[in-house]
Amino acid sequence: MHDDRNLVEARLERVLRERVRPAVHPLTAPLSVEIWSTTGEPVPVAEGLAAPTRPIAAGTPWGAPWGTSWFKVTGTVPAEWAGRTVEAVLDLGFTRRTPGFQCEGLVHRPDGTPVKGLHPRNSYVRVGSPVAGGEQVHWHIEAASNPDLEASGVPFQPTPMGDKATAGDAPQYVLGEMRLAVLDETVWNLVIDLEVLGELMAELPVDGARRWNILRAVSRALDALDLQDVNGTAAAARAELSDVLAAPATPAAHRISAVGHAHIDSAWLWPLRETVRKVARTASNMTALLEEEPDFVFAMSQAQQYAWLKEHRPEVYARVKKAVADGRFVPAGGMWVESDTNMPGSEAMARQFVHGKRFFLDEFGLESDEVWLPDTFGFAAGLPQIIKAAGATRLLTQKISWSRTNSFPHHTFWWEGVDGSRVFTHFPPVDTYNCEVTGHQIAHAARNFKEKGVATRSLAPVGYGDGGGGTTREMVARAARLRSLEGSATVEWATPTDFFDRAQAEYPNPPVWVGELYLELHRATLTSQAQTKRGNRRSEALLTEAELWATTAAIRTGAPYPYEQLDRLWKTVLLHQFHDILPGSSIAWVHREARETYARVAAELEGIVADAHRALAGDPAGGTELVFNPAPHARGGVPATGASAQPPTGGAVVPVPREEGGHILDNGLLRVEIDARGLVVSAYDTTAGREAIAPGQAANLLQLHPDLPNEWDAWDVDAFYRNTGSDLTDVTELAVEGTSVRIARSFGASHVTQVLSMPSGVKRLDIATEVDWHETERFLKLAFPLDVKADRYAAETQFGHVYRPTHQNTSWEWAKFEACNHRFVHVDEPGWGVAVVNDATYGHDVTREVRADGGTTTTVRASLLRAPRYPDPETDQGVHHFLHALVPGATIGDAVREGYRTNLPERRVTGSVAEVAPLVRVDHEAVVVSAVKLADDHSGDLVVRLYEAHGGRAHATVHVEAEGAAVEQTVLVDLLERPLAGRGEPTRGENAVVLDLRPFEMVTLRIPRG
């Protein structure tokens, strides 16, 4: 037989495009359209409905950037359409771009009731099926003219459209046709039939019979179709396809659990306020689709987004709650937002689950066992322990499929964290969280699945995401045809729990991956938008302080505890840890608002701290200066998490001149030489007799690199940035100011001022850096070349630290050329090490080289600033502050202690008491208290969270000195402060609890109070 495959396939493509799809709506009638616009913030629905309108015709420009227009759409169903299915097709001026990145709308009835959302792939509203004829149509569309930041078709181009202040007011869109239309459901189904078979056919082997069977059936169907009367002959065409559509899948076919989904970024190329509306539009669409499709299941994560619905669109929220109660709309994930997981601190990461899970429990009576993070940029090694402590056991993500160097070896596996906790993890092999159920996607999932032979199941999140939109009726129809279709994987709607239950039952002993899940992409998100990152770090520290001192004041003095205020502030900070806000990958508007929000959060938290200090310190007329130490380690004679009146400790060391030029700081424990360039050429550990700085090199060295990644400007830094760069050694000023050495430099259009100082009695050099940054597409690093032979280094993560190699033996190691740390990086040889501590930076790199003298230099570099131009063309322009400390001779314990000291500085308050005793004391230096608070249920119980921080075992006694505390009734609880089943009871004594902790183990104690 002659090979006419290409001929038939080309025929199918053209006939679908030019004849069949246009015949879906064979009859149309125009609607009357009127418009009212505002360039200000969105108005309440009632105001939009009542606003005065003017007529507008198709082809008319509308919509200033970030504006809102209300369209009034009216018309009458023609009488001759009686008995037909009729819907409105409402085109706001959509482009061919995917949903979520352009104009969108929400349709309302005249009474304000929402109907459904509109986007370019879902622009219909059902009028009736069937209609009687003569029905009056009257709708109002709240339309958002959000600018398309990539409308030019060229990605990652700088644009002023990312902030309302710079976007201008030129109309963004041209109104399309607004019309009533008869829906020919037979033709609509023929379109789906032909698309599914055509896409499946393209994925099948050419030498297989199934491909040719489909080809012949398609050819017969096209022959049966009269192109001059598609509507009259569509049924005959469908009949020719019935046999090939009825052929069942083979028993060995891969099985895909489809989960309706609309990954909605809580902010990204749109501001937070627009996400509120995106969620309303998507939820309206999905609840409507659930009513139409009985097999469909939809899952939505992010408790914050449900909370927005509850606050701003209660009528939509009511529909969601009903669908949740019916088991069709699934609250997934149990986190406040789909946060970044690399940079949030220990407590913040824990609170993502606390607030997310508690919302779902309170609102729906449901608790998810799955963590749902499809788009987060890598996963810290501390996360499994937090997941388990929150009462979950499973994780879903697909983002690791974006790695550019190595292909991750599993799709289903156990993921083991720093403490040994394991969670059952799945990466959907479909490699997208925006699956459209196309033939290529389904075939790719089956081919790509790495567990073939031992497992058969994977999950596919189905629906338009990022900017929202969700699942469409076309996707549901495709899934119905693929439920069991020869040549394809099977597709069945399921909840996330259904999938995980089946997958785990089928594959109970998958392989284990130990340590972080590092994404080999988007590494620059650890540095971009430095002020957002500083705001996050400072907010986390202030929340820790506010809880500690408010709890201490409540127990010691009876002061009121600010439950609601702390709850609200935590949720604000957690929202801003969303994986496009904290990583610095959102538009200018988002980060401008974030800076303003962090300032308000800091002011409120400072107020809480000040009120608690005042209550604890007593009458300021007493004249006693108390030092409050919020850190979990004693310092300067002040106990951890307590306060005492202390004499001056000697202050800082006064610099002395250096013969070769520059200055020397020497406190008897550490001797630092700063040369005439303002560089640290020696940091000599006097007690160990050991030099920290590599011979012939200098620390405190600022290095500037060009930084234009191949794509994803705010997200990526590519390895070739290191090929070129310059050391910033020119000095415009080098001077002594009291006990500090001040250094000033200029480069490009920017200026740097550094202040170096050394406290007495501690082996630590403090480096305060101020950068007035006005570069573009540059990367600024702060380097410390250390005379240490280290094959690995430690970087702090949640509730512990993770080790990474300094060498590049394999491609996996080479790919980690930029990584995350929290408060410290530590390198060591047996018996001696060095820590580099920070107060606000996350990105860093560590490299090694062997010198001519045979020694090894291990260089630690902190990443300070970048200057990408997309999506915010003014990223990081302005003044920034950083604090780093170089700690020679540091153990891991020293690194932990100095990290807390740098981030939780002491405070001095004048009062009338001599001390404020800590509520909790721990007798083991490796056991760190991370939270002291009152229980969230307002019971007044004391909650203490602590963890083993050094990576070893610890036998520790926790002494509790809180009025009314029933220490003998202390229980171990989970993150939601519920008793842990199966963990046994801690050893309890009089005012003390004894714990035996594994390496990096985190525990939470709940201590009842009378």
PDB file of C-alpha atoms in Angstrom, residues 42-50 68-74 90 92 104-118 124-126 136-144 276-277 280-281 284-285 309 312-316 319:
ATOM      1  CA  PRO A  42     -10.318  48.032  41.406  1.00  0.00           C
ATOM      2  CA  VAL A  43     -13.674  49.143  42.775  1.00  0.00           C
ATOM      3  CA  PRO A  44     -16.191  47.030  44.706  1.00  0.00           C
ATOM      4  CA  VAL A  45     -18.582  45.000  42.587  1.00  0.00           C
ATOM      5  CA  ALA A  46     -21.571  47.138  43.525  1.00  0.00           C
ATOM      6  CA  GLU A  47     -19.769  50.265  42.347  1.00  0.00           C
ATOM      7  CA  GLY A  48     -18.747  48.628  39.086  1.00  0.00           C
ATOM      8  CA  LEU A  49     -22.311  47.495  38.416  1.00  0.00           C
ATOM      9  CA  ALA A  50     -23.726  50.956  39.042  1.00  0.00           C
ATOM     10  CA  THR A  68     -10.138  47.921  35.297  1.00  0.00           C
ATOM     11  CA  SER A  69     -13.049  48.238  32.903  1.00  0.00           C
ATOM     12  CA  TRP A  70     -16.625  47.130  33.488  1.00  0.00           C
ATOM     13  CA  PHE A  71     -18.417  45.940  30.350  1.00  0.00           C
ATOM     14  CA  LYS A  72     -22.207  45.707  30.297  1.00  0.00           C
ATOM     15  CA  VAL A  73     -23.271  43.063  27.797  1.00  0.00           C
ATOM     16  CA  THR A  74     -26.922  42.712  26.776  1.00  0.00           C
ATOM     17  CA  LEU A  90     -16.953  37.090  24.829  1.00  0.00           C
ATOM     18  CA  LEU A  92     -12.024  41.024  25.443  1.00  0.00           C
ATOM     19  CA  GLU A 104      -8.893  38.653  31.997  1.00  0.00           C
ATOM     20  CA  GLY A 105     -12.480  39.027  33.104  1.00  0.00           C
ATOM     21  CA  LEU A 106     -15.056  37.856  35.632  1.00  0.00           C
ATOM     22  CA  VAL A 107     -18.675  37.726  34.485  1.00  0.00           C
ATOM     23  CA  HIS A 108     -21.400  38.826  36.933  1.00  0.00           C
ATOM     24  CA  ARG A 109     -25.157  38.771  36.875  1.00  0.00           C
ATOM     25  CA  PRO A 110     -26.901  42.120  37.438  1.00  0.00           C
ATOM     26  CA  ASP A 111     -27.231  41.307  41.146  1.00  0.00           C
ATOM     27  CA  GLY A 112     -23.431  40.917  41.422  1.00  0.00           C
ATOM     28  CA  THR A 113     -23.394  37.117  41.566  1.00  0.00           C
ATOM     29  CA  PRO A 114     -20.267  35.820  39.817  1.00  0.00           C
ATOM     30  CA  VAL A 115     -20.827  33.459  36.893  1.00  0.00           C
ATOM     31  CA  LYS A 116     -17.395  32.465  35.596  1.00  0.00           C
ATOM     32  CA  GLY A 117     -14.061  33.836  34.506  1.00  0.00           C
ATOM     33  CA  LEU A 118     -12.924  34.713  31.008  1.00  0.00           C
ATOM     34  CA  TYR A 124     -17.727  31.259  26.685  1.00  0.00           C
ATOM     35  CA  VAL A 125     -20.641  31.649  29.082  1.00  0.00           C
ATOM     36  CA  ARG A 126     -23.509  29.177  28.819  1.00  0.00           C
ATOM     37  CA  GLN A 136     -32.776  38.199  27.755  1.00  0.00           C
ATOM     38  CA  VAL A 137     -29.029  38.219  28.355  1.00  0.00           C
ATOM     39  CA  HIS A 138     -27.607  40.782  30.767  1.00  0.00           C
ATOM     40  CA  TRP A 139     -24.125  40.419  32.202  1.00  0.00           C
ATOM     41  CA  HIS A 140     -21.422  42.658  33.630  1.00  0.00           C
ATOM     42  CA  ILE A 141     -17.770  41.813  33.068  1.00  0.00           C
ATOM     43  CA  GLU A 142     -15.097  43.070  35.437  1.00  0.00           C
ATOM     44  CA  ALA A 143     -12.147  43.142  33.027  1.00  0.00           C
ATOM     45  CA  ALA A 144      -8.540  43.624  34.084  1.00  0.00           C
ATOM     46  CA  VAL A 276      -6.861  38.243  44.615  1.00  0.00           C
ATOM     47  CA  ARG A 277      -8.916  38.687  41.446  1.00  0.00           C
ATOM     48  CA  ALA A 280     -11.746  34.648  42.177  1.00  0.00           C
ATOM     49  CA  ARG A 281     -11.856  34.211  38.400  1.00  0.00           C
ATOM     50  CA  SER A 284     -15.513  30.695  39.676  1.00  0.00           C
ATOM     51  CA  ASN A 285     -14.504  28.782  36.561  1.00  0.00           C
ATOM     52  CA  LEU A 309     -11.630  34.580  48.589  1.00  0.00           C
ATOM     53  CA  HIS A 312     -12.921  39.709  49.172  1.00  0.00           C
ATOM     54  CA  ARG A 313     -15.336  37.394  47.326  1.00  0.00           C
ATOM     55  CA  PRO A 314     -17.464  35.574  49.915  1.00  0.00           C
ATOM     56  CA  GLU A 315     -20.002  34.527  47.292  1.00  0.00           C
ATOM     57  CA  VAL A 316     -17.286  32.672  45.356  1.00  0.00           C
ATOM     58  CA  ARG A 319     -19.326  27.907  46.156  1.00  0.00           C
TER      59      ARG A 319
END
